[in-house]
Amino acid sequence: MTTGTSTVKVPPRPRTAALSAGTTALAVFVAVRAVGVLVIALGAWATDRDPLTVLGTSFDSGWYVAITEHGYGRSLAWPHSGAVQSDLAFFPLYPSLMRLTTLLLPVGAAGAGLLVAWGAAAAAAVGIYRVGERVAGARTGVLLVALWGVQPHAVVFTAGYTEALLAALAAWSLYALLRERWLWAAGLAVLAGLTRPTGIAVAAAVSVTALHALLARGGHRRPEVWAAGLLAPAGWAAYLLAVGAQRDDLLHGYFAVQDSWGSRFDFGAGAVRTASRVLMGQSGPNAAMTLVVLAVATGLAVLLLLDRAPLPLLVYTAVLLVITLGGAGFFESKPRFLLPAFPLLLPLAAAMARARPRTAVVVTGVLAGLSCGYGAYLMLVSHVPL
């Protein structure tokens, strides 16, 4: 692994070999997720449902479709609680890309959402491979992508959600940071901040890494380092301020919108209460799986820290974990929020890279089968929102 912002000295590899490994990583990811889509399609047809509707309009996907077709302005009132949920909770980059896709291709909003998500997932897979290769070598990079694609909730990468887009922007921004391409990293962080609330994790990685460079290596002589550190949070801040201005509460308007969805930061109190109910057998299988995912993620975060991963990866992962674990939002959605946190899988990928190839293939294959099966359950059987 690495220390600070520098990477280990991985032996140079021929360009053709590096391209081959990257292609292998992408092929593995595409194959696994294509099987997942096929399983869902077959299940949907067997139950007289349209696969496009299942993948493209379920749960939050429907809000993105409505924003794409009609713009912002939709609210949903819940009489029993008095809550009014506004579509302003959803950041604008993904529906903007969906709208652009409908203008360029003869597809509806739901189909456009899937095309954007699938393209972003492929871009993310390549970016994740690049990060893994630079940190720990090509074999680890391939296995990192494979593990990222076989997570229990990886079905989200092929549904109408924003996690794939955030993962793509994060991966390439972090890769740019590892190569000290400051302005590229900051520009991608701005876009990540326009994708979803947790996009602030990418900006944090850029800004903290820039600050470290300024303090540790006299980077004050490099204006691009200063610019990157200051520019990175601009996308996230701009949307929050725009919503605040629309709600006549510049600094708190967006957080009021989130609060109406039950999303607030309570330092993990809500998550602990739900976890207690799970341990006492008072919750369903989705909550139990969520607790397992959060426990594993926490353990992997400790390993990532002990392995002295590069500073950008540590900051990005830490912010995602804090937001996810400390938020009071819907408990069963927390594994989805952690899907872009691919650096968590680096210790496991590195361990598999040291094992026999057959072992890595068997482990990946078993996890892929479980992921496809659980993804079908989430989309076709469970009525619990992702």
Coordinates of C-alpha atoms in Angstrom, one line a residue, residues 32 92 94 99 116 148 160 163 168 173 179 193 197 231 256 266 283 310 369:
V32 CA -21.2 -9.9 -13.6
P92 CA -29.1 18.0 -10.5
Y94 CA -27.8 12.9 -13.0
R99 CA -32.4 14.9 -20.1
V116 CA -26.3 7.1 -18.0
W148 CA -16.7 -3.7 -6.2
G160 CA -31.6 4.3 -12.2
E163 CA -24.2 5.8 -7.0
A168 CA -17.0 7.2 -11.5
S173 CA -10.7 12.4 -9.1
R179 CA -0.9 11.6 -10.0
G193 CA -20.7 17.6 -5.6
P197 CA -25.0 14.9 -1.0
L231 CA -12.6 25.0 -6.0
A256 CA -34.8 21.5 5.9
D266 CA -27.7 12.4 14.6
S283 CA -36.4 -6.4 12.0
P310 CA -2.8 7.1 0.4
G369 CA -23.8 -15.5 -7.5

